[in-house]
Coordinates of C-alpha atoms in Angstrom, one line a residue:
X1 CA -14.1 27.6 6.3
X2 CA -11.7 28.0 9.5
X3 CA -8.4 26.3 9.1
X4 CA -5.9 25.1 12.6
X5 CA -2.9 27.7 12.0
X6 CA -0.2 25.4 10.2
X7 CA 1.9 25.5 13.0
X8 CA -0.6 24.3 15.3
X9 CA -1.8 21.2 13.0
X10 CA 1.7 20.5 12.0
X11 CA 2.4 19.9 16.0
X12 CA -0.1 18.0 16.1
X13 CA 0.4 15.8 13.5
X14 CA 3.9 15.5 14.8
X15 CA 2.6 14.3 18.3
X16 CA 0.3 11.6 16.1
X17 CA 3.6 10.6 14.2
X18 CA 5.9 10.0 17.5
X19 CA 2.4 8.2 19.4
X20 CA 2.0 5.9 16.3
X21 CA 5.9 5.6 15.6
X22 CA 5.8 3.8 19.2
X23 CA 3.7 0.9 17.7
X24 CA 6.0 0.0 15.4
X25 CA 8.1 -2.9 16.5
X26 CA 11.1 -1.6 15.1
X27 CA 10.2 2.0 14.8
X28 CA 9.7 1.1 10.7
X29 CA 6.8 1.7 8.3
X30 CA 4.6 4.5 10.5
X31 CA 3.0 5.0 7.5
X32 CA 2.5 2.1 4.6
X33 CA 5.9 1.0 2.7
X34 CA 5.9 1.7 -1.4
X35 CA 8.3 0.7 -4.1
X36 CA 8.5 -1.8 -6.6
X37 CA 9.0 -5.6 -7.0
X38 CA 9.7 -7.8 -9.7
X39 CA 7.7 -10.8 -9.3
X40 CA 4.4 -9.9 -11.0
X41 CA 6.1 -8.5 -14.4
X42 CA 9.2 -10.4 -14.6
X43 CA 9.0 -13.7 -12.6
X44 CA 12.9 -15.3 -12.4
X45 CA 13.7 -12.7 -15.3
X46 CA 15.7 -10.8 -12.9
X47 CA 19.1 -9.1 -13.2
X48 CA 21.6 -6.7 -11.4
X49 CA 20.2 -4.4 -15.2
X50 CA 17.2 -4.8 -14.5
X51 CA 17.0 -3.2 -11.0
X52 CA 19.1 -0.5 -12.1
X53 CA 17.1 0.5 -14.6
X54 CA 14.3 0.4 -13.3
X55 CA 15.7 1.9 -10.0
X56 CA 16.6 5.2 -12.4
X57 CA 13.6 5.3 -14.2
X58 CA 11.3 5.8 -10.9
X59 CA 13.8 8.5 -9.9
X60 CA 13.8 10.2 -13.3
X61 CA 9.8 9.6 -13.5
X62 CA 9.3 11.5 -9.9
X63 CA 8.2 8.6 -8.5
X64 CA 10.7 8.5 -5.6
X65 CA 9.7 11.7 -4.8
X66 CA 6.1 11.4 -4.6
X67 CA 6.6 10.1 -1.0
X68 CA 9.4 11.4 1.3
X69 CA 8.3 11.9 4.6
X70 CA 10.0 13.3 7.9
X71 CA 8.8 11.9 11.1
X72 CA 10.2 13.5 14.1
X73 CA 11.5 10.8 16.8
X74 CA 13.1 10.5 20.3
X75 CA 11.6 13.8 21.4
X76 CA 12.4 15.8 18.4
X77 CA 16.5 15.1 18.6
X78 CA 16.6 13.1 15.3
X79 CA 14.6 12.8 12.0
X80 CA 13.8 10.0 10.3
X81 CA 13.7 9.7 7.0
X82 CA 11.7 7.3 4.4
X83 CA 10.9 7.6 0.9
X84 CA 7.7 5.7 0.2
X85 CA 8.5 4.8 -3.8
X86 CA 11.2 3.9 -2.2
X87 CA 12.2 0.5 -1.8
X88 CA 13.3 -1.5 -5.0
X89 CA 12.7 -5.1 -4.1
X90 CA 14.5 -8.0 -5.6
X91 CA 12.1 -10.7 -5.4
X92 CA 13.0 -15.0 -6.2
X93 CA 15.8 -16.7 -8.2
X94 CA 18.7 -14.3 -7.5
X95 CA 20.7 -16.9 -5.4
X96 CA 22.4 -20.1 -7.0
X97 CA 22.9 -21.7 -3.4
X98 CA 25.2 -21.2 -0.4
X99 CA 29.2 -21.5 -0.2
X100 CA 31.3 -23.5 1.5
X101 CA 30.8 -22.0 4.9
X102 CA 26.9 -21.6 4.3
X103 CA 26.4 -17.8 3.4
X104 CA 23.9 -16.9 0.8
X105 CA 25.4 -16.8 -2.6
X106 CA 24.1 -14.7 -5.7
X107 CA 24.2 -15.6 -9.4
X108 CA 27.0 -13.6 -10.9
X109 CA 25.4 -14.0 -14.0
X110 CA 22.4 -12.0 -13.3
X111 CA 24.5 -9.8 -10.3
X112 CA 28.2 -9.5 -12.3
X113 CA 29.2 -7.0 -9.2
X114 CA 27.6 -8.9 -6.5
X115 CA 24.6 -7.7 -4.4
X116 CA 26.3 -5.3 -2.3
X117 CA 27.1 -3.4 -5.1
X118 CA 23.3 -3.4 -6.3
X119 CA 22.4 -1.9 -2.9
X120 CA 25.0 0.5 -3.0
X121 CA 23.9 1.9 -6.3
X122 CA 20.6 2.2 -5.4
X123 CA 21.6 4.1 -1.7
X124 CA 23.5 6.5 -4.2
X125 CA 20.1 7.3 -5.9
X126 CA 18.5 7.9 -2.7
X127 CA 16.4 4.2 -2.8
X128 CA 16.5 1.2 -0.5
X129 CA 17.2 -2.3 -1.2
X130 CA 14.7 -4.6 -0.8
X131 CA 15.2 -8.7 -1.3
X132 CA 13.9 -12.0 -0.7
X133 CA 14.0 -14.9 1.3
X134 CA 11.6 -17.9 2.5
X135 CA 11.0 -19.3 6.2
X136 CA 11.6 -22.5 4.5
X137 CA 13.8 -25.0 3.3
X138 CA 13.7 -23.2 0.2
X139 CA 12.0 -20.7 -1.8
X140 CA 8.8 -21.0 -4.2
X141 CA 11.4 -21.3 -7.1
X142 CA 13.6 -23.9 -5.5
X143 CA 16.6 -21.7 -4.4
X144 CA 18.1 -21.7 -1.0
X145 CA 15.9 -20.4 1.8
X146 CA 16.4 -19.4 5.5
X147 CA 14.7 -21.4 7.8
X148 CA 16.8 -22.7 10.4
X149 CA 19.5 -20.5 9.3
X150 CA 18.3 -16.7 10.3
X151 CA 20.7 -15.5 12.0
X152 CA 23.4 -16.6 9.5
X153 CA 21.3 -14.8 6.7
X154 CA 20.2 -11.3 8.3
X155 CA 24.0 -10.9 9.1
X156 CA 24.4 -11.3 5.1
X157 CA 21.7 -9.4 4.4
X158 CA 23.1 -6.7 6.9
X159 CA 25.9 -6.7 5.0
X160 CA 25.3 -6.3 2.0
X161 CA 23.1 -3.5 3.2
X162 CA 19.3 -5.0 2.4
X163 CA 17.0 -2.3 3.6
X164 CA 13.9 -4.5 3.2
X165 CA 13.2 -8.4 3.6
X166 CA 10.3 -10.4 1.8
X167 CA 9.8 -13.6 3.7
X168 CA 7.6 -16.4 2.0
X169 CA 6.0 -19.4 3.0
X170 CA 7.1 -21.9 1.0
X171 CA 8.9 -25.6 1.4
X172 CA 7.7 -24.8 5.2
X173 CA 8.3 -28.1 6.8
X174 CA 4.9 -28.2 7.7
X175 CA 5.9 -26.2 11.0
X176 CA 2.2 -24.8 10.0
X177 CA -1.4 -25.1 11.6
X178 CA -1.9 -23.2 14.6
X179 CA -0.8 -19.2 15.2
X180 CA 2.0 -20.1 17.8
X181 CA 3.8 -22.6 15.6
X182 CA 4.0 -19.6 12.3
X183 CA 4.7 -17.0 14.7
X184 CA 7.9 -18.9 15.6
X185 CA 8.9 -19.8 12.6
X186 CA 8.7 -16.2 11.6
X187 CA 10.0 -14.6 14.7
X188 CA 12.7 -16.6 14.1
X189 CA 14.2 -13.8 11.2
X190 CA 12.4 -10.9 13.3
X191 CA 14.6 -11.6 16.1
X192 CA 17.6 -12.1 13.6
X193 CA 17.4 -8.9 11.8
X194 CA 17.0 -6.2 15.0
X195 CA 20.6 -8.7 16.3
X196 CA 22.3 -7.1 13.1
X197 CA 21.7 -3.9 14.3
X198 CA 20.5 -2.5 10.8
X199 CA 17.1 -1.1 10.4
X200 CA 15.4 -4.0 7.9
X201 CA 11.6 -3.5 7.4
X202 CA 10.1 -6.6 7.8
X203 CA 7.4 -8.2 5.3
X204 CA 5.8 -11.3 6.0
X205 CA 4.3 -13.3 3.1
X206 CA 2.7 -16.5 4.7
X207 CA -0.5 -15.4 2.5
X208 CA -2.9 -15.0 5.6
X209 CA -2.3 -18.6 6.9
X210 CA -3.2 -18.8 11.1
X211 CA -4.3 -15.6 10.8
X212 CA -1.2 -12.9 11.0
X213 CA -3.1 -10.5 11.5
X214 CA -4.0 -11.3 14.8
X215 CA -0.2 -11.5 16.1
X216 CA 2.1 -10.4 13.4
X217 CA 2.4 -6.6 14.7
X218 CA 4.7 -7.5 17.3
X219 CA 7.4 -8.8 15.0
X220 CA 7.0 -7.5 11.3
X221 CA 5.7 -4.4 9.6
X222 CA 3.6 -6.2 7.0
X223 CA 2.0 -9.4 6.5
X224 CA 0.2 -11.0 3.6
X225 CA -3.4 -11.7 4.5
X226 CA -4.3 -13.8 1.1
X227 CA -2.8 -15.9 -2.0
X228 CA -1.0 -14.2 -4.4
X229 CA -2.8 -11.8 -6.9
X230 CA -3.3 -12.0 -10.3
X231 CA -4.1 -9.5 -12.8
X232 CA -8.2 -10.0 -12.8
X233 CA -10.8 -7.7 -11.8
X234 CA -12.9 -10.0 -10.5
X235 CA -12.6 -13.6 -12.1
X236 CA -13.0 -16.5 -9.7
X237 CA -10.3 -19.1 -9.9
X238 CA -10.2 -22.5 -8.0
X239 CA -7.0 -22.0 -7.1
X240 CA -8.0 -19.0 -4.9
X241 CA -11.3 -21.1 -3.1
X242 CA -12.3 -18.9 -0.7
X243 CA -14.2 -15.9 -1.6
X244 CA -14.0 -13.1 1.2
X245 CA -17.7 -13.8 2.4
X246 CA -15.5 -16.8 4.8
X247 CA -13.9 -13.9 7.3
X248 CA -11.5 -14.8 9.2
X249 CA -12.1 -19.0 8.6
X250 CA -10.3 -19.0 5.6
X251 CA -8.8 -22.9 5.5
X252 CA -6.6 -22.6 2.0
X253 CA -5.5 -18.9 0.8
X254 CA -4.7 -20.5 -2.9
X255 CA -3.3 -18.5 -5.3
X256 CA -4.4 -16.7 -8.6
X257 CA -6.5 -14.2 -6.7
X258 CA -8.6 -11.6 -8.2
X259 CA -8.0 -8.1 -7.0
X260 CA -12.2 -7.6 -5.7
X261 CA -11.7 -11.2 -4.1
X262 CA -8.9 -9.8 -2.1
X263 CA -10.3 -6.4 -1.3
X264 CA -13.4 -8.4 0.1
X265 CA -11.4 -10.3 2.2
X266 CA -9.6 -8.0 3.9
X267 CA -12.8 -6.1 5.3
X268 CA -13.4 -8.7 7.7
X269 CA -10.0 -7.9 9.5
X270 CA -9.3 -4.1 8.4
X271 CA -8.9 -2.9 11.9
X272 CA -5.9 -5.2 12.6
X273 CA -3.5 -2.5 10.2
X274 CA -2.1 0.0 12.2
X275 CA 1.3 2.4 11.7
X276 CA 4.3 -0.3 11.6
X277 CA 2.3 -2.9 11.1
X278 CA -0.2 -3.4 7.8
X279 CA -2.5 -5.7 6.3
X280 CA -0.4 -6.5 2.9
X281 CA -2.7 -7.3 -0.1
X282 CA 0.0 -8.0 -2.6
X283 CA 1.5 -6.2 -5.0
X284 CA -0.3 -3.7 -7.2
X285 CA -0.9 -5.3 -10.8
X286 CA -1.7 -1.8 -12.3
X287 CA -0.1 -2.0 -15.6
X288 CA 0.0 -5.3 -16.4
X289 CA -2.8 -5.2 -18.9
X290 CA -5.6 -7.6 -17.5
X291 CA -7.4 -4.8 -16.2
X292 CA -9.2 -2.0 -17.7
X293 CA -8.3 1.7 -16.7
X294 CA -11.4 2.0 -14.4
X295 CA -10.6 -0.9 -12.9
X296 CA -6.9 -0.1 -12.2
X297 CA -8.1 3.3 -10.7
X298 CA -10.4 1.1 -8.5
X299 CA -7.3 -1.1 -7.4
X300 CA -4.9 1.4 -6.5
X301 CA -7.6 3.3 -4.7
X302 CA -8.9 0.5 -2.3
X303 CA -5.1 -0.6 -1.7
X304 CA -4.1 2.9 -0.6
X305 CA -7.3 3.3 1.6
X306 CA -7.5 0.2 3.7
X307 CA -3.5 1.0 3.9
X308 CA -1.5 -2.1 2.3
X309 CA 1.7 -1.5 1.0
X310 CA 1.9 -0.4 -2.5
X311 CA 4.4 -1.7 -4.3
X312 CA 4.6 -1.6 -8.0
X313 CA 4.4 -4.9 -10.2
X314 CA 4.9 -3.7 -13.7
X315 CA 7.6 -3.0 -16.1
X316 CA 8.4 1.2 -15.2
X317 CA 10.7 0.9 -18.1
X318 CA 7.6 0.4 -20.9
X319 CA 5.5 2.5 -18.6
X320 CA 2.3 4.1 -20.4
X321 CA 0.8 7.4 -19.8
X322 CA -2.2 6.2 -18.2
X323 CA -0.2 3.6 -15.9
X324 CA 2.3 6.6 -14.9
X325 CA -0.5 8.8 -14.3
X326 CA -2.4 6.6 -11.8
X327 CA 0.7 5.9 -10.0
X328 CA 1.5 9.2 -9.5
X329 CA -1.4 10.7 -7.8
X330 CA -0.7 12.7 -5.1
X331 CA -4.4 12.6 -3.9
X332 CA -4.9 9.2 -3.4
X333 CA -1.1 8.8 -2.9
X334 CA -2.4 11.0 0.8
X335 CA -4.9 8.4 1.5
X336 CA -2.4 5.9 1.9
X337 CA 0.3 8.2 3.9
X338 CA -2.0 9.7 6.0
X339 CA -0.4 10.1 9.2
X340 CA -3.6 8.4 11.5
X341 CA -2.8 5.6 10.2
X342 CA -6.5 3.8 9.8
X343 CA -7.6 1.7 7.2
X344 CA -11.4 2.0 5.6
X345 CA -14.0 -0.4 6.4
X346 CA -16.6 -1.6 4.6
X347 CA -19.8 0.2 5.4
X348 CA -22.4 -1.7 3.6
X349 CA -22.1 -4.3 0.6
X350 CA -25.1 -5.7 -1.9
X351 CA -25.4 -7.7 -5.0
X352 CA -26.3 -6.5 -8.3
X353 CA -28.3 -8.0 -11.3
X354 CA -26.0 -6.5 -14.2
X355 CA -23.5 -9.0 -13.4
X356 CA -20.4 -9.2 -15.9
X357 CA -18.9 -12.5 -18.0
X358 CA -17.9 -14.8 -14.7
X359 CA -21.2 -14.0 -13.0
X360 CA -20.4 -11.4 -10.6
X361 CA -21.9 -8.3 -9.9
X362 CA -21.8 -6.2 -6.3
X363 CA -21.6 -2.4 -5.0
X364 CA -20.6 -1.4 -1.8
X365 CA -19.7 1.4 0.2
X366 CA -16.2 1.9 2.1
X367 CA -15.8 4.8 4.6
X368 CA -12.3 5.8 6.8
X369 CA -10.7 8.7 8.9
X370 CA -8.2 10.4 8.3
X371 CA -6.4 13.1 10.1
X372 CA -7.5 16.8 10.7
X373 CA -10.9 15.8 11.0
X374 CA -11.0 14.7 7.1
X375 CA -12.6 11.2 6.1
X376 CA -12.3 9.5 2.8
X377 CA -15.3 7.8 0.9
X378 CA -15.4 5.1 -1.8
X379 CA -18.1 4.0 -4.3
X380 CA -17.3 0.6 -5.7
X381 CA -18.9 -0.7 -8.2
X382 CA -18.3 -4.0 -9.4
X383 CA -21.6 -3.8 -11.1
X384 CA -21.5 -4.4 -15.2
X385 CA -23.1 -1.2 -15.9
X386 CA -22.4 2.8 -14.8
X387 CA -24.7 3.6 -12.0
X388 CA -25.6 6.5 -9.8
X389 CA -24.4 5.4 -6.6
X390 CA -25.3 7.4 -2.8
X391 CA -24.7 7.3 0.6
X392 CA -26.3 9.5 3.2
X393 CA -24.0 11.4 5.8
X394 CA -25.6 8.7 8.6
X395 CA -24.3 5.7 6.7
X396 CA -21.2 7.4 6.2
X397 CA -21.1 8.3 9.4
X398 CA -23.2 4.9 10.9
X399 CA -20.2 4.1 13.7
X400 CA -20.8 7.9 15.2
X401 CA -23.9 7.6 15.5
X402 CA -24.6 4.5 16.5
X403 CA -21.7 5.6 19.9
X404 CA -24.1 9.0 20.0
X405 CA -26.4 9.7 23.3
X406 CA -27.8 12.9 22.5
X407 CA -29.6 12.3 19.2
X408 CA -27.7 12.4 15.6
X409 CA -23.7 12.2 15.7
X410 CA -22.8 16.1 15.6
X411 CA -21.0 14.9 12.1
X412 CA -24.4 14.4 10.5
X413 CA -25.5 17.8 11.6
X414 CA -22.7 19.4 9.7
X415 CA -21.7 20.4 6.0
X416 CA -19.3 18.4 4.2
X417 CA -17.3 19.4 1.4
X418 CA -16.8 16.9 -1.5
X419 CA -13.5 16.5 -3.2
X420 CA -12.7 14.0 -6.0
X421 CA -9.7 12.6 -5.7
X422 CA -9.1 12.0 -9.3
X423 CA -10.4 14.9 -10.6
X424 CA -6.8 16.2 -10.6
X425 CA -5.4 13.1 -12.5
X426 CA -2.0 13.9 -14.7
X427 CA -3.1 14.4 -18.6
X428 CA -1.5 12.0 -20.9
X429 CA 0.7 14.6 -22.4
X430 CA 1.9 15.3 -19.3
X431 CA 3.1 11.8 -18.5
X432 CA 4.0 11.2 -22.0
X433 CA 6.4 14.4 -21.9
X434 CA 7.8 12.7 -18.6
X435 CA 7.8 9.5 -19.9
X436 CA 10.1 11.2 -22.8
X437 CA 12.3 13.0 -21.0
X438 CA 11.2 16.1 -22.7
X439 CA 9.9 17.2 -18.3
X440 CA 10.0 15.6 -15.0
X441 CA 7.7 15.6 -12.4
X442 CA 9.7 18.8 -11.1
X443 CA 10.4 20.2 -14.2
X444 CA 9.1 23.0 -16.7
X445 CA 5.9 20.9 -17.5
X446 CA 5.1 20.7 -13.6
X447 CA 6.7 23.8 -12.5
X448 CA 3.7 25.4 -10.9
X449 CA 4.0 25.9 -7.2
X450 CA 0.0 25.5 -7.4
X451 CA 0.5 22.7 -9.6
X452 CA -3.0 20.4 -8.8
X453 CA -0.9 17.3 -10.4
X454 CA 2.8 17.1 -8.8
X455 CA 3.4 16.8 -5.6
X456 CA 7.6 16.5 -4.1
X457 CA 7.3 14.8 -0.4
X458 CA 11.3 14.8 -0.5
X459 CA 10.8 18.9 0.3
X460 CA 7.4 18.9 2.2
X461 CA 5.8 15.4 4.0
X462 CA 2.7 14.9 3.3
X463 CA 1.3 15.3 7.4
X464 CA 2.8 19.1 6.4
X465 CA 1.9 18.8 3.0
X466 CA -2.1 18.3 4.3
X467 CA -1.8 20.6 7.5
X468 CA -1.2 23.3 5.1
X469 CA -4.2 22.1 2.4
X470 CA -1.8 21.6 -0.3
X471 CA -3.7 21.5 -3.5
X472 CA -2.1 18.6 -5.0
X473 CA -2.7 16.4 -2.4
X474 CA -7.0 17.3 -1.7
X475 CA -8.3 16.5 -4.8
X476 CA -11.1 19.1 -6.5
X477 CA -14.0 20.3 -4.9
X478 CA -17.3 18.8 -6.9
X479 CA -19.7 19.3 -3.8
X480 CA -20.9 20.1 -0.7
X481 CA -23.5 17.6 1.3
X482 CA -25.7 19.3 3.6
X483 CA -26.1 19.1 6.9
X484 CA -28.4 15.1 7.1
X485 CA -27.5 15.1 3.6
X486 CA -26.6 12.5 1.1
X487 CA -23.4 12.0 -1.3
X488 CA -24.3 11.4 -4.8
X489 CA -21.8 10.2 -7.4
X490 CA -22.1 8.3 -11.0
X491 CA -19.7 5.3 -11.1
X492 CA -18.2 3.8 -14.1
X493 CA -18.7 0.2 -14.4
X494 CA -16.0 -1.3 -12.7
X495 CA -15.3 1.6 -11.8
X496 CA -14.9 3.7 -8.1
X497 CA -15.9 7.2 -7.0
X498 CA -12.9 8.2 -4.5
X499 CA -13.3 11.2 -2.0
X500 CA -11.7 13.0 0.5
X501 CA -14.6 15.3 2.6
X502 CA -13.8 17.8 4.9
X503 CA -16.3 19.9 7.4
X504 CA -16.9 22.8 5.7
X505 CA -18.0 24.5 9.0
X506 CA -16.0 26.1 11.9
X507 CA -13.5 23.2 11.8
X508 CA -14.2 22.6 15.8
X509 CA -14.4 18.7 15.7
X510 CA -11.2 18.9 14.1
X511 CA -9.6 20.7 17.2
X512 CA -10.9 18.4 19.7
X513 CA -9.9 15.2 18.1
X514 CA -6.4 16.5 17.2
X515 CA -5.0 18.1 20.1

């Protein structure tokens, strides 16, 4: 197989960053943000100890540098900088109202040293600061909130360096209802943060209400696009009514949504994510312990694929082997970084007999690009048995060739070769040794330049990391589909195949769409 020369790809790629980098509203999240949140582990349970130690555990795990990535900006002068595991968020119930003059005020029993000096800490470990406010009168717990005082409330934030902003939807007035009145509201703090001066990515959570995806690009990096998730597979609640199968008409987003009840949803309106500004499908709940381990492969697969945010939910403190290990996959880590920037789609979609406990059953077939010419594939089955699952190169490749003039999409005339993105996963004595101390993600366990399992995007990005077919981040080669072939794969119940292919021929369609 003919590779680009690395310098020529890696221009490229860096012409794709500073194209994409120009969508952004405020030149933030070019490729989806990652870190961690409180909320789904911990709840009000929060403390200035509790993001510290937490904060030092995803640096001493590796986790912070499983996603460092340079972007060259402003015609190459300066370098922007952005870890992905990056941003430690501190989500509701840190405030106990305002002061005298109005400005936000934190509990200093739960912040001793005050918020500033939380953010500080974590800028000495090389992390951002993430918190959280509502556009409302006041937040889902019932603390002080920001709407109608924005401006008053980036400047604190500002100052007490916040690198990251959560904004619900709660206690909203009612200033609800159509896409104008929301986008106001929200615009509101999207005007007030760029006045600071300080770059604050922006995340929206107005759980999909009016439709954000449709308008929110202009003025936030992220937007919720459904109720809150809860730690199920697939378990229908009637607090989350709608099911995915409504589109876009989606009346009441709910809460207590199941993570395939999401991932449905979202297909409707994939195309609306773009770099700087992303579909946001909540925070990952791998961890947790409602889910099975299939299951929680499934999850963080899809979320890195159609290219929401992942942020981690779960204790890192009491972190297992197997929960470590999924989050620290360089493969599927790639999906999600990839510097195109475009979320899967759902390619085709049909109901199963074995149906599990709630009476669900489905399987379905998700397809995207990625750069170099690569695209990645996903079996899901939410079947309640294993299955052999395929997909012939003209499904997979059903949008080509449905654009094609001249007979079958030249991709269908080509060989693919397969590569399993999990194939590579860490071993539990691996993460165990990290999770120890005994090795680090860097250390004498991992050492191996040629290491399939570690992967540090503080030295290399991952555009550079891929341009030069870095082990760690491709996966293992199981395959190769013939030219009109067809992609075979057993699926576990519950269970997804994940894959990144790649023309094993002269690598021409590569060249064309890249430069």
């Amino acid at each position: 197989m003919n590779f680009l020369p690395f310098n020529i790809l890696a221009t490229a790629l860096a012409n794709i960053a500073l194209k994409v980098s120009a969508a952004s509203y405020n030149g933030l999240a070019i490729t989806p943000q990652m870190g961690w949140d409180n909320w789904n582990a911990f709840g009000c349970d929060v403390s200035q100890d509790l993001l510290l130690g937490t904060a030092q555990k995803i640096v001493d795990y590796g986790l912070r540098d499983l996603g460092y990535i340079l972007l060259c900006m402003a015609l190459l002068t300066t370098v922007k900088r952005d870890y992905r595991y990056y941003y430690i968020v501190l989500d509701d119930c840190w405030s106990v109202g305002r002061t005298s003059n109005g400005t936000l005020q934190p509990n200093m029993t739960k912040f001793p040293n005050g918020i500033a000096y939380v953010a500080d800490q974590l800028h000495d470990m090389g992390l951002g600061f993430g918190m959280y406010s509502s556009a409302g009168l006041y937040t889902c717990a019932q603390y002080a909130a920001s709407l109608g005082k924005e401006k008053q409330d980036a400047q604190t934030f500002a100052d007490w360096g916040v690198d990251y902003l959560k904004y619900d939807n709660c206690y909203n007035s009612g200033q609800s209802g159509t896409p104008l009145i929301t986008f106001n509201r929200y615009n509101a703090m999207s005007q007030a943060l760029n006045e600071t001066g300080r770059p604050i990515l922006y995340s929206m959570c107005n759980w999909g209400e009016d439709s954000p995806w449709n308008w929110a690009s202009t003025m936030a990096n992220s937007w919720r696009m459904s109720g809150d998730i809860y730690d199920s597979f697939d378990r229908p609640d009637e607090r989350c009514p709608c099911s995915g199968d409504e589109g876009y008409n989606c009346a009441f987003p709910g809460f207590h949504c199941s993570m395939m009840n999401i991932l449905n949803k979202v297909a409707a309106f994939q195309v609306k994510s773009q770099p700087g500004g992303w579909n946001d499908m909540d925070t990952l709940e791998v961890g947790n312990g409602g889910m099975n381990d299939d299951e929680y492969k499934l999850h963080f697969s899809m979320w890195a694929m159609m290219k929401s945010p992942l942020i981690i939910g779960t204790d890192v403190r009491s972190m297992t082997a197997h929960t470590l290990s999924i989050y620290s996959n360089p493969a599927v880590i790639a999906i999600s970084q990839d510097p195109k920037g475009v979320a899967g789609h759902r390619a085709w979609r049909y109901y199963v007999n074995d149906t599990d406990e709630y009476g669900e059953g489905e399987i379905s077939l998700w397809v995207g690009e990625l750069s170099g010419g690569d695209y990645v594939v996903a079996f899901v089955n939410a079947g309640n048995e294993a299955r052999m699952m395929n997909a012939s190169l003209r499904e997979i490749f059903f949008d080509e060739s449905s654009t094609s003039t001249s007979g079958p999409a030249p991709q269908m005339m080509q060989s693919w070769d397969v590569y399993d993105l999990w194939a590579n996963r860490m071993d539990n004595a691996t993460a165990n040794a990290i999770i120890n101390g005994n090795a680090t993600i860097n250390g004498t366990v991992m050492d191996s330049a040629n290491s399939t399992m570690k992967y540090n995007s503080t030295e290399t990005s991952y555009a550079n990391g891929l341009a030069m077919n870095n082990a760690a981040l491709l996966g293992s080669k199981t395959t190769t589909i013939a030219p009109m072939g067809t992609l075979v794969a057993m699926v576990a119940r519950h269970g997804v195949g994940f894959y990144r292919i790649r023309s094993s021929g002269s690598g021409g369609i590569r060249v064309k769409e890249e430069l």
